[in-house]
Structures are given as structure tokens and as C-alpha cells.
Coordinates of C-alpha atoms (C1' of nucleotides) in Angstrom, one line a residue:
Chain A
X588 CA 84.4 75.7 170.8
X589 CA 85.0 74.5 174.3
X590 CA 81.8 72.8 173.4
X591 CA 82.8 71.2 170.0
X592 CA 85.6 69.9 171.8
X593 CA 84.0 68.1 174.7
X594 CA 81.8 66.6 171.6
X595 CA 84.2 65.2 170.0
X596 CA 86.2 64.2 173.1
X597 CA 83.5 61.9 175.2
X598 CA 81.1 60.8 171.7
X599 CA 83.0 61.0 168.3
X600 CA 81.1 63.4 166.8
X601 CA 82.4 66.4 164.7
X602 CA 79.5 69.3 164.4
X603 CA 76.3 69.8 166.2
X604 CA 72.8 68.7 165.6
X605 CA 70.2 71.5 165.0
X606 CA 68.9 72.9 167.8
X607 CA 72.0 71.0 170.3
X608 CA 74.4 73.8 171.4
X609 CA 71.3 76.5 170.9
X610 CA 69.6 74.3 174.2
X611 CA 73.2 73.5 175.6
X612 CA 74.3 77.2 176.4
X613 CA 71.2 78.1 177.8
X614 CA 70.8 75.0 180.1
X615 CA 75.0 76.7 180.9
X616 CA 72.9 80.1 180.9
X617 CA 70.4 79.3 184.6
X618 CA 67.8 78.5 182.0
X619 CA 65.6 76.0 182.2
X620 CA 64.3 74.8 178.8
X621 CA 61.7 73.0 177.2
X622 CA 62.7 71.4 173.8
X623 CA 60.6 70.2 171.2
X624 CA 63.6 67.4 169.2
X625 CA 62.5 64.9 166.6
X626 CA 63.0 61.0 167.8
X627 CA 66.9 60.1 167.1
X628 CA 67.7 63.7 166.7
X629 CA 70.6 63.7 170.1
X630 CA 68.1 64.5 173.2
X631 CA 70.9 62.6 174.9
X632 CA 73.5 65.3 174.0
X633 CA 71.4 67.6 175.3
X634 CA 71.5 67.2 179.1
X635 CA 74.8 64.2 178.8
X636 CA 77.7 67.5 177.7
X637 CA 75.9 69.8 180.5
X638 CA 76.7 66.8 183.1
X639 CA 79.9 66.9 182.1
X640 CA 80.3 71.2 182.2
X641 CA 78.8 71.1 185.5
X642 CA 79.3 69.8 188.8
X643 CA 77.1 68.1 190.6
X644 CA 74.8 65.1 189.8
X645 CA 72.0 64.0 186.6
X646 CA 68.6 62.9 188.0
X647 CA 66.5 61.5 184.6
X648 CA 63.2 61.0 185.0
X649 CA 62.2 58.0 182.1
X650 CA 58.8 56.5 181.6
X651 CA 59.7 53.1 181.2
X652 CA 62.2 50.7 182.9
X653 CA 63.6 49.1 179.3
X654 CA 64.5 52.6 178.9
X655 CA 66.2 53.7 181.4
X656 CA 68.0 50.1 181.4
X657 CA 69.1 51.7 177.7
X658 CA 70.2 54.8 178.0
X659 CA 72.6 53.2 180.9
X660 CA 74.1 51.0 178.6
X661 CA 74.2 53.3 176.1
X662 CA 76.3 55.7 178.4
X663 CA 78.6 53.2 179.3
X664 CA 78.9 52.3 176.0
X665 CA 81.6 55.4 175.5
X666 CA 82.9 54.8 179.0
X667 CA 80.1 55.9 181.2
X668 CA 81.6 54.2 185.1
X669 CA 79.9 56.1 187.6
X670 CA 75.8 55.9 185.8
X671 CA 72.7 53.7 187.8
X672 CA 69.4 53.6 186.9
X673 CA 67.4 53.8 190.1
X674 CA 64.6 51.6 190.1
X675 CA 62.1 48.5 190.9
X676 CA 64.8 46.1 188.7
X677 CA 67.2 46.6 191.2
X678 CA 67.0 44.8 194.5
X679 CA 66.9 46.7 197.4
X680 CA 70.4 45.6 198.0
X681 CA 71.7 47.0 195.5
X682 CA 69.4 50.1 195.6
X683 CA 71.5 50.7 199.0
X684 CA 74.2 50.6 197.6
X685 CA 73.9 53.1 195.2
X686 CA 72.8 55.1 197.6
X687 CA 75.1 55.1 200.1
X688 CA 77.3 55.9 197.2
X689 CA 75.2 58.5 195.5
X690 CA 78.5 60.9 195.5
X691 CA 80.5 58.3 192.9
X692 CA 77.7 59.3 190.1
X693 CA 76.8 61.3 187.8
X694 CA 74.4 60.5 186.2
X695 CA 70.7 58.9 187.7
X696 CA 68.1 57.1 185.8
X697 CA 64.5 57.4 187.6
X698 CA 61.0 56.6 187.0
X699 CA 58.2 59.0 188.4
X700 CA 57.3 57.3 190.9
X701 CA 60.2 56.7 192.2
X702 CA 60.9 60.3 192.8
X703 CA 58.6 60.5 195.1
X704 CA 59.5 57.3 197.1
X705 CA 61.0 59.8 200.4
X706 CA 63.6 57.0 200.7
X707 CA 65.2 58.6 197.5
X708 CA 64.7 61.8 198.1
X709 CA 67.0 61.7 201.1
X710 CA 69.9 60.1 199.6
X711 CA 69.3 62.6 196.7
X712 CA 69.3 65.4 199.3
X713 CA 73.0 64.5 200.2
X714 CA 74.8 66.0 197.8
X715 CA 74.6 68.6 194.8
X716 CA 71.8 68.2 191.7
X717 CA 72.6 70.1 189.1
X718 CA 70.4 69.0 186.8
X719 CA 66.2 67.7 186.2
X720 CA 66.1 66.7 183.2
X721 CA 62.6 64.6 182.1
X722 CA 62.5 62.5 179.1
X723 CA 59.7 62.2 177.1
X724 CA 57.9 65.1 178.3
X725 CA 54.7 64.4 177.1
X726 CA 53.8 61.7 179.4
X727 CA 53.3 65.0 182.1
X728 CA 49.9 66.0 180.2
X729 CA 49.1 62.6 178.8
X730 CA 49.3 60.4 181.8
X731 CA 49.8 62.7 183.8
X732 CA 46.4 63.8 185.1
X733 CA 44.8 60.5 185.1
X734 CA 47.4 57.5 184.4
X735 CA 50.2 57.9 187.0
X736 CA 50.1 61.0 188.7
X737 CA 53.3 61.0 190.4
X738 CA 54.1 62.6 186.9
X739 CA 52.1 66.0 188.1
X740 CA 54.1 65.3 191.0
X741 CA 58.1 66.5 189.5
X742 CA 57.8 69.5 190.8
X743 CA 57.8 68.5 194.7
X744 CA 60.8 66.5 193.7
X745 CA 63.0 69.6 191.9
X746 CA 62.2 71.8 194.4
X747 CA 63.1 69.5 197.1
X748 CA 66.4 68.9 195.3
X749 CA 66.7 72.4 195.0
X750 CA 65.5 73.4 192.0
X751 CA 68.1 72.5 189.7
X752 CA 68.0 73.5 185.9
X753 CA 65.3 71.5 185.1
X754 CA 65.6 70.4 180.9
X755 CA 62.4 68.9 179.3
X756 CA 62.9 66.8 176.5
X757 CA 60.0 65.6 174.0
X758 CA 59.9 64.3 170.6
X759 CA 55.7 65.2 170.0
X760 CA 54.1 68.0 171.3
X761 CA 51.4 70.5 170.2
X762 CA 52.0 74.3 171.7
X763 CA 49.2 73.4 174.6
X764 CA 51.2 70.1 175.9
X765 CA 54.4 72.4 176.3
X766 CA 52.7 74.3 177.9
X767 CA 50.8 71.6 181.0
X768 CA 54.4 70.6 181.2
X769 CA 56.1 73.9 182.2
X770 CA 52.6 74.1 183.8
X771 CA 53.3 71.3 185.5
X772 CA 56.9 71.2 186.5
X773 CA 56.6 75.1 187.7
X774 CA 59.1 76.8 185.3
X775 CA 60.6 80.2 185.5
X776 CA 63.4 81.8 182.8
X777 CA 62.1 78.6 180.5
X778 CA 63.9 78.8 177.3
X779 CA 61.1 77.5 174.2
X780 CA 62.6 75.3 171.4
X781 CA 59.6 74.4 169.5
X782 CA 60.3 72.8 166.3
X783 CA 57.6 72.0 163.7
X784 CA 56.0 68.8 164.2
X785 CA 55.3 68.0 159.5
X786 CA 56.4 65.1 158.2
X787 CA 56.5 65.6 154.4
X788 CA 58.1 62.9 153.6
X789 CA 54.3 60.8 155.7
X790 CA 51.0 60.8 153.9
X791 CA 48.3 60.9 154.8
X792 CA 45.4 58.6 154.0
X793 CA 41.7 58.2 156.2
X794 CA 39.5 55.4 154.4
X795 CA 36.0 54.8 154.7
X796 CA 35.7 51.3 154.9
X797 CA 31.9 49.4 155.8
X798 CA 32.2 46.2 157.1
X799 CA 34.5 44.5 159.7
X800 CA 35.2 42.1 156.3
X801 CA 36.2 44.2 154.8
X802 CA 38.3 46.1 156.8
X803 CA 40.1 43.1 157.7
X804 CA 40.4 42.9 153.6
X805 CA 42.0 45.9 153.1
X806 CA 44.9 45.7 156.0
X807 CA 45.4 42.5 154.3
X808 CA 46.3 44.2 150.9
X809 CA 47.7 46.4 152.4
X810 CA 50.5 44.4 154.2
X811 CA 50.7 42.6 151.2
X812 CA 51.8 45.3 148.7
X813 CA 53.3 47.9 151.1
X814 CA 57.4 48.0 151.2
X815 CA 57.5 47.5 155.0
X816 CA 58.5 47.1 158.1
X817 CA 54.6 48.4 159.2
X818 CA 52.9 48.8 162.4
X819 CA 49.6 48.0 162.9
X820 CA 47.4 49.8 165.6
X821 CA 43.9 49.1 167.5
X822 CA 43.1 49.5 170.0
X823 CA 42.2 45.4 171.9
X824 CA 45.1 44.0 173.0
X825 CA 42.7 41.0 171.0
X826 CA 42.6 43.0 168.0
X827 CA 46.5 42.7 167.9
X828 CA 46.8 39.5 168.5
X829 CA 43.4 38.4 165.6
X830 CA 44.9 40.1 163.3
X831 CA 48.5 39.5 163.5
X832 CA 47.3 36.0 163.3
X833 CA 44.7 36.6 160.5
X834 CA 48.4 37.8 158.5
X835 CA 50.1 35.6 158.9
X836 CA 47.0 32.3 158.2
X837 CA 46.7 34.6 154.8
X838 CA 50.5 33.7 154.8
X839 CA 51.9 37.1 155.7
X840 CA 55.5 36.0 156.9
X841 CA 56.7 38.0 160.0
X842 CA 54.1 38.7 161.4
X843 CA 53.8 39.2 165.2
X844 CA 51.6 41.1 167.5
X845 CA 52.7 43.2 170.8
X846 CA 50.8 44.2 174.1
X847 CA 50.8 45.4 177.5
X848 CA 49.4 42.1 178.9
X849 CA 52.4 39.9 177.3
X850 CA 55.3 39.4 179.2
X851 CA 58.5 41.7 179.5
X852 CA 60.7 39.4 178.2
X853 CA 58.4 38.5 174.7
X854 CA 57.9 41.9 174.6
X855 CA 61.6 42.4 174.5
X856 CA 62.3 40.4 172.8
X857 CA 59.7 41.0 170.0
X858 CA 60.7 44.9 170.1
X859 CA 64.2 44.1 169.2
X860 CA 63.4 41.3 166.5
X861 CA 61.1 44.3 164.5
X862 CA 64.4 46.9 165.4
X863 CA 67.0 44.3 163.9
X864 CA 64.2 43.2 160.8
X865 CA 63.8 40.1 161.4
X866 CA 60.0 40.7 162.1
X867 CA 57.8 42.9 159.0
X868 CA 54.5 43.6 161.3
X869 CA 53.7 44.2 164.2
X870 CA 50.4 44.2 165.3
X871 CA 50.3 45.9 168.4
X872 CA 48.6 48.9 170.8
X873 CA 49.5 52.0 172.5
X874 CA 51.8 50.2 173.9
X875 CA 54.3 49.9 171.1
X876 CA 56.7 53.1 170.5
X877 CA 58.0 54.4 172.8
X878 CA 61.7 54.4 172.4
X879 CA 61.2 52.0 169.7
X880 CA 64.5 53.5 167.1
X881 CA 63.6 52.4 163.7
X882 CA 64.0 55.1 161.1
X883 CA 62.8 52.7 158.4
X884 CA 58.9 51.8 158.9
X885 CA 56.9 51.9 156.3
X886 CA 53.9 52.7 156.4
X887 CA 51.7 52.7 159.6
X888 CA 47.9 51.4 160.1
X889 CA 45.7 51.9 161.8
X890 CA 42.9 49.1 162.9
X891 CA 41.2 51.5 164.9
X892 CA 41.9 54.8 165.6
X893 CA 43.1 56.3 168.6
X894 CA 40.7 58.9 171.3
X895 CA 42.7 62.4 170.4
X896 CA 45.1 63.5 167.7
X897 CA 48.0 64.0 170.0
X898 CA 48.6 60.3 170.2
X899 CA 47.7 59.7 166.1
X900 CA 50.6 61.8 165.3
X901 CA 52.6 60.3 167.9
X902 CA 52.0 56.6 167.0
X903 CA 52.2 58.4 162.3
X904 CA 55.1 59.7 163.8
X905 CA 57.1 56.5 163.9
X906 CA 56.6 55.8 160.8
X907 CA 59.8 57.8 157.9
X908 CA 62.0 58.9 160.5
X909 CA 64.5 58.7 158.3
X910 CA 63.4 60.8 155.7
X911 CA 62.4 58.2 153.2
X912 CA 58.8 58.2 152.0
X913 CA 55.4 56.1 154.0
X914 CA 52.5 56.0 154.3
X915 CA 49.5 56.1 157.5
X916 CA 47.0 54.2 155.9
X917 CA 43.3 54.7 158.8
X918 CA 40.7 52.4 158.1
X919 CA 37.8 53.9 159.6
X920 CA 33.6 51.9 159.6
X921 CA 31.2 53.4 161.7
X922 CA 31.5 50.6 164.1
X923 CA 34.4 52.3 165.7
X924 CA 33.2 55.0 167.4
X925 CA 31.9 53.3 170.1
X926 CA 35.6 51.7 171.7
X927 CA 37.2 55.3 171.9
X928 CA 34.2 56.1 174.0
X929 CA 33.4 53.3 176.8
X930 CA 38.0 53.9 177.7
X931 CA 37.5 56.4 178.0
X932 CA 34.5 55.6 180.4
X933 CA 36.5 54.3 182.5
X934 CA 39.4 55.8 183.0
X935 CA 37.6 58.1 185.5
X936 CA 35.0 56.8 188.7
X937 CA 31.8 56.9 187.3
X938 CA 29.2 59.5 191.0
X939 CA 27.9 56.2 192.0
X940 CA 31.1 54.0 192.6
X941 CA 32.6 57.6 194.0
X942 CA 30.0 57.7 196.3
X943 CA 30.0 54.0 197.4
X944 CA 33.6 54.4 198.0
X945 CA 33.3 57.5 200.4
X946 CA 30.4 55.8 202.2
X947 CA 32.7 52.8 202.9
X948 CA 35.2 55.1 204.0
X949 CA 33.1 56.6 206.5
X950 CA 31.7 52.9 207.9
X951 CA 35.2 52.0 208.2
X952 CA 36.4 55.5 210.2
X953 CA 33.5 54.0 212.7
X954 CA 36.2 51.3 213.4
X955 CA 39.4 52.5 214.0
X956 CA 40.8 56.3 214.1
X957 CA 43.2 56.5 210.1
X958 CA 42.9 55.1 207.6
X959 CA 46.1 54.2 206.4
X960 CA 46.0 54.1 201.8
X961 CA 46.8 50.5 202.3
X962 CA 43.9 50.4 204.1
X963 CA 41.6 52.7 201.2
X964 CA 43.7 50.9 198.3
X965 CA 41.4 47.9 200.3
X966 CA 38.4 49.7 200.5
X967 CA 38.8 51.3 197.2
X968 CA 38.8 48.2 195.2
X969 CA 36.4 46.6 197.4
X970 CA 34.1 49.8 195.9
X971 CA 34.8 48.7 192.5
X972 CA 37.4 50.8 191.4
X973 CA 40.6 50.5 189.7
X974 CA 43.3 50.8 190.6
X975 CA 43.8 54.2 188.5
X976 CA 40.3 55.4 190.1
X977 CA 41.4 54.9 192.9
X978 CA 45.1 56.8 192.5
X979 CA 43.7 59.8 190.7
X980 CA 41.0 60.0 194.0
X981 CA 44.3 59.7 196.0
X982 CA 46.4 62.3 193.8
X983 CA 42.8 65.2 194.9
X984 CA 43.0 64.0 198.7
X985 CA 46.9 64.9 198.3
X986 CA 46.1 68.5 196.2
X987 CA 43.2 69.6 198.9
X988 CA 45.4 68.7 201.6
X989 CA 43.3 66.0 203.3
X990 CA 46.1 63.6 203.9
X991 CA 48.5 63.3 206.2
X992 CA 51.9 60.9 206.9
X993 CA 50.0 58.2 203.9
X994 CA 46.7 58.4 206.0
X995 CA 43.2 60.3 204.7
X996 CA 41.6 62.4 207.3
X997 CA 38.5 63.1 209.0
X998 CA 38.4 66.1 206.9
X999 CA 38.5 63.9 203.3
X1000 CA 34.7 62.6 203.8
X1001 CA 32.8 65.7 204.0
X1002 CA 30.5 65.7 201.1
X1003 CA 31.9 68.9 200.1
X1004 CA 35.7 67.2 198.7
X1005 CA 33.2 64.1 197.5
X1006 CA 31.3 67.0 195.3
X1007 CA 35.2 68.3 193.9
X1008 CA 36.8 65.3 193.0
X1009 CA 33.1 64.8 191.0
X1010 CA 34.1 67.9 189.2
X1011 CA 37.2 66.7 188.6
X1012 CA 36.2 63.7 186.9
X1013 CA 33.5 65.6 185.2
X1014 CA 36.9 67.8 184.4
X1015 CA 38.9 65.2 183.0
X1016 CA 35.9 63.2 181.0
X1017 CA 35.6 67.0 178.7
X1018 CA 38.2 67.5 178.4
X1019 CA 38.8 64.1 177.2
X1020 CA 35.9 63.7 175.5
X1021 CA 37.4 67.4 173.2
X1022 CA 39.7 65.9 172.7
X1023 CA 38.3 62.9 171.1
X1024 CA 36.1 65.1 169.3
X1025 CA 38.6 67.3 167.9
X1026 CA 39.6 63.8 166.6
X1027 CA 36.6 62.8 165.4
X1028 CA 36.1 66.3 163.9
X1029 CA 40.4 65.6 161.9
X1030 CA 38.3 61.9 160.3
X1031 CA 35.2 63.9 158.7
X1032 CA 37.4 67.1 157.0
X1033 CA 36.7 67.5 153.2
X1034 CA 39.8 69.9 152.6
X1035 CA 44.1 69.4 152.6
X1036 CA 44.0 66.5 156.1
X1037 CA 47.3 67.4 156.7
X1038 CA 46.7 71.5 156.7
X1039 CA 43.5 70.9 158.9
X1040 CA 46.0 68.9 161.0
X1041 CA 48.3 71.0 161.1
X1042 CA 46.0 73.3 162.2
X1043 CA 45.0 71.4 165.6
X1044 CA 49.4 72.0 166.5
X1045 CA 48.9 76.3 165.7
X1046 CA 51.4 74.8 162.9
X1047 CA 51.7 74.9 159.5
X1048 CA 52.1 73.7 155.8
X1049 CA 55.8 74.4 155.2
X1050 CA 55.4 73.3 150.8
X1051 CA 53.1 71.1 149.4
X1052 CA 54.4 66.6 149.2
X1053 CA 54.0 65.5 146.4
X1054 CA 51.9 62.8 147.6
X1055 CA 50.2 65.0 150.6
X1056 CA 47.3 63.6 152.0
X1057 CA 43.6 61.0 150.5
X1058 CA 41.6 64.9 149.2
X1059 CA 45.2 65.7 147.8
X1060 CA 45.5 63.0 146.4
X1061 CA 47.3 60.4 147.3
X1062 CA 49.7 58.0 144.6
X1063 CA 49.7 54.6 146.9
X1064 CA 51.7 53.7 144.1
X1065 CA 54.7 55.1 145.3
X1066 CA 54.8 53.5 148.8
X1067 CA 54.3 49.6 146.9
X1068 CA 56.8 47.0 147.1
X1069 CA 58.7 47.0 144.2
X1070 CA 59.0 43.4 142.5
X1071 CA 62.3 42.6 142.1
X1072 CA 62.3 39.2 141.2
X1073 CA 65.3 39.6 138.7
X1074 CA 68.0 40.9 140.9
X1075 CA 67.3 38.3 143.8
X1076 CA 70.3 38.5 145.6
X1077 CA 72.1 36.0 145.3
X1078 CA 74.3 35.2 149.4
X1079 CA 76.9 32.6 149.9
X1080 CA 76.1 28.8 150.5
X1081 CA 76.0 29.8 154.3
X1082 CA 73.3 32.1 153.9
X1083 CA 71.0 30.7 151.7
X1084 CA 70.8 27.9 153.7
X1085 CA 69.8 29.6 156.6
X1086 CA 67.2 31.7 154.5
X1087 CA 66.2 27.7 152.8
X1088 CA 65.8 27.0 156.6
X1089 CA 63.8 29.4 157.6
X1090 CA 66.7 30.2 160.2
X1091 CA 66.7 34.2 158.8
X1092 CA 64.6 35.9 157.0
X1093 CA 65.9 37.4 153.3
X1094 CA 64.8 40.8 154.5
X1095 CA 67.9 40.3 156.6
X1096 CA 70.2 41.9 154.1
X1097 CA 68.4 43.8 151.4
Chain B
dC63 C1' 30.2 47.2 168.3
dG64 C1' 32.5 42.9 169.2
dT65 C1' 33.5 39.4 172.7
dT66 C1' 34.3 37.3 176.9
dT67 C1' 32.8 36.0 181.2
dA68 C1' 29.0 34.9 184.6
dA69 C1' 24.7 33.6 185.2
dT70 C1' 19.8 31.6 183.8
dA71 C1' 17.1 27.3 182.2
dT72 C1' 17.2 23.5 180.8
dG73 C1' 15.1 18.9 183.5
dT74 C1' 15.0 12.7 186.1
dA75 C1' 20.8 14.9 186.1
dT76 C1' 24.3 16.1 183.7
dA77 C1' 26.7 19.0 180.4
dT78 C1' 25.3 22.5 177.2
dA79 C1' 22.5 26.3 174.8
dT80 C1' 21.1 30.5 175.6
dT81 C1' 21.1 35.0 177.8
dA82 C1' 22.8 39.1 180.0
dA83 C1' 26.3 42.0 181.6
dA84 C1' 30.7 43.0 181.2
dC85 C1' 35.1 44.9 178.7
dG86 C1' 38.0 47.5 175.7
dG87 C1' 44.5 50.7 175.9
dT88 C1' 49.3 53.4 177.9
dG89 C1' 53.5 51.2 183.8
dC90 C1' 55.6 52.3 187.7
dC91 C1' 55.6 50.7 192.6
dA92 C1' 55.9 47.4 197.0
dT93 C1' 62.2 48.3 200.4
dA94 C1' 63.7 51.5 205.3
dC95 C1' 68.3 54.9 205.4
dT96 C1' 71.0 58.0 209.7

DNA sequence: CGTTTAATATGTATATATTAAACGGTGCCATACT
């Protein structure tokens, strides 16, 4: 009763959505919660309501700066002023100001990297933290082992902040990933809220194609025929641009590309235009998607397939959030199989480079007594390590206790440690190759793709959809654009003029 | 595998052609409190 009142008072909603109330009650009763909720299912309510009831501060860990800014703005819109994002968008003065008045805040958003900063943690220790939220918690499992190791270190932050209740939220997780999250955060007394990941309104199609030319033609005909808006996923920046350009050259309007190599401003603009229906098609790498709250995406086409089935689930899951019929098409040709292997190989340092790095470290240690992380990173670059490789090695050294006060200890140079690191690299590679193999096996499935797919997530088909998968049979015409020459709407003269001059596009009004 | 970049070959040298090697995808941070 009290919870509903608060919900209405703060958010204007009359009733909770599925799962929200149970999550809130578990948190209030002192449990940790790991929950999978569909996107747009009101994740923020799950921590904001308990936040208002509990007397201390709420920390929200978020993977992307733009997500943080978004959430801060949304809170401000409902009148909450005691909120701040603590990240590199802020100047040093602004950050100091926030920390000086830390008592005045209710919600602080931060990246996992920020939560490793002693400067930040010390200030947080002055106040009571009552809730620690990890948003998009699958990142712990997806990124934490090598790409962003600070995701694996969140449990240290939780402990330092006096073990507040932890809420881990995600929209896409297998049971294995949920377990990874629990293990990594070191949670006990945890309530699991798991919902089926089956999305019966998304038809799944895999299409074998012989040549690259043919694949481009298939893509073009899909983009021309399917009802939009749609997303095209590629595995390289190059192809995301090339496909967008190719489609435009063929007369497709409202196409843009998106990848991590673009300027932040441009990325935000394109994302916004897509959400506001000013763009019809986005050709992109995996950089696009997280935090995209768009309900009416009608198709997702994979021009290249991702290296694991979890990413595939995430990517096709961006279609049909409104529950309406949508389709996921994967275009597969023999030449596609080498790319994910190469990408995986690049993710971790090979033995030769590790050995070279340690030999350089040894040499350097003869000249001075200690090696700071900054020096070691520099040495790493000289040894041909990528930034990501260096961070992986650093994380392993930290775990092995071979570092102290931001410096590498002499003990790190033992051949034993080098061996352990090489073993860890092999572990991770094997793990990634296994996931890739699972993805490939699924591509070869001869039985219902949805069933095979759900099995990998320990899940089951709820009921047989009319359009299930290419093996059960899909009527693609169901997803084609309705020809509406007759019903072309007529707007008032101002709008028609804008349409004529290309200032607006017709689908802005549909 | 396809594409880009770097290295080599040519040979009055310059600038282009040819060949070999490298690369490919996700993002945060960098401060300095008492």
C-alpha cells in the first residue's frame, strides 16, 4: 500500500509492472537481488523507490557515460535535485564540489572505473551507502574478464562501502551470466528474479549466401522491402560505413552508420535521430544498441554474425520491444567464419608478447628500483601490447598480489607468474572459442532455431508463434511494407512544404 | 576473408606498380581530498 503511494507520488504510475514490487520488497527486507527485466520495463523504479525509503545514498554503476547522463536527466525531470553523475564529463572542480557536499545527494551515478578511484571511495565512505545498483549487469560477465577489468573489481567497492544491499539489473542474461554476476560481486542471500528470454514476436531467419555480392543484394532487397525502422549489424567499422553508403547509392533514404570510432557528438546525434524516427536504418557495429530505448524497431539484419550467442540475443532483442511482429535475419556466407576468430585472437596477448613484455620489465628493473603502472604501460606498448592486453596482465598481477601502491613488485618477474598469466590467457581464449563454437553450431541447426536457441539459455518455447524461424517456416510478406499509395496522408501546407524541401521525412508523421 | 598500410621494386629519378604484412569490435580513465 505504502509502496504504491510512493510510486504514484514520485512517478505518477498507479500500479507496478511485473516483478518490480517483488524486487523492491526483497531489497527492503535486506536481501541482495539479481534481476532480469525486459528493457523499458521500468528498471529505474526498482532502485529509486527503495532509495527513497532507505535513509542513505544510492550508488548506480552504469557502463556508458551517455546512459548516466540520461538517467540523471530523467531523475531531474521528476523533480529530484539530489542527483549527480560522477564521471569524466565533469571537470575536476565540479567533482570536488560534489564530493564536498556528498551528504546532500541521494543518487550518485558512476562508472566501474570511477569506483576504483581512492579519491572517490574515500569521500563516499563519509556517508552511509544503503543501496549499490549495477545497471546492465551482464557487462560484468561480458566485459569484466578482459575488456574492462574494473567490472570484476566491483565487489571490492561494495565491501569498502560497508556492504550495502546490492541490486544487479540486466535485460539480457543467461543463467550462466547471472551466476557470473553473483560470483563476481560475491553476493550471499541473493534473490533471483528471472524471466523467460523468449521473444515470440521476433521471427528468426538464417540465410546461407554464396558470395559477398549476393549478400549485398539480399541486404538491399530486405531493406527496400521490409517495414522499418531497422538495424544492420556488421563486425567492422569499415563495413558499417560501406553498407550505409551502398544503400544510399541505391536510393534508400534515412540511412546512417554508427561505430565506436566516430566523434561522441556525431554518435549522439545519430542515435537521437534514429530514436526520433528521423532515420530509418542504422548500419553499425556492436557499439550501437545499449541504452537505445526504441520500441518500434521492426527488423535486425546481421551482415556478419557475432562471436557468441549472448551478443546475438542482445542484438536481435532490440527489435520488437513494443510486442509487435518483427524479424531477425542473419545473412551467412562461408567467408564470414574467419573474422570472429581474428577478433578473438586480438583480444588477448599471445605468449610471445607476454614473454617479451616481461623481459623488457626485467631489463627496466635493473635500471631502477620500482616500475609504476604508467611506466609498465609504456613498456607494454613497446612490447606490442594493446592497451587492453596490458590491463589484462595488470589485473592478473593484482590478483596474484604482485603489485603494491601502483607499482610492480620484483616478485612479478618470476617465471611462475608468467606461466600463470599464459594459462589465464588460454583459459579465456578457450572460453571464447567455446562460445564461438556454440554460435556456429546453432547456425548449423536443422531443427527449430528458436527451440535450439532457447535451450542454450536453459529456457523453453512458451508456445509456437505463427512465424517462428526459417526451419519452422516464416511468411516474410508479413514483415513487408504495406503499400499505401492510396492512403498517403495529406498534411497541412507547412508540413507538406517541409516534406517537399526534405526538411522532414514522411515517416516522421506515421 | 577483404581491406588498408607499409615495404619493396623499378631504375638516369620520380612516382607509381607490385607485393607482403597487419588488421578487423565493444569504453572508461588521466585529478588529489584530510
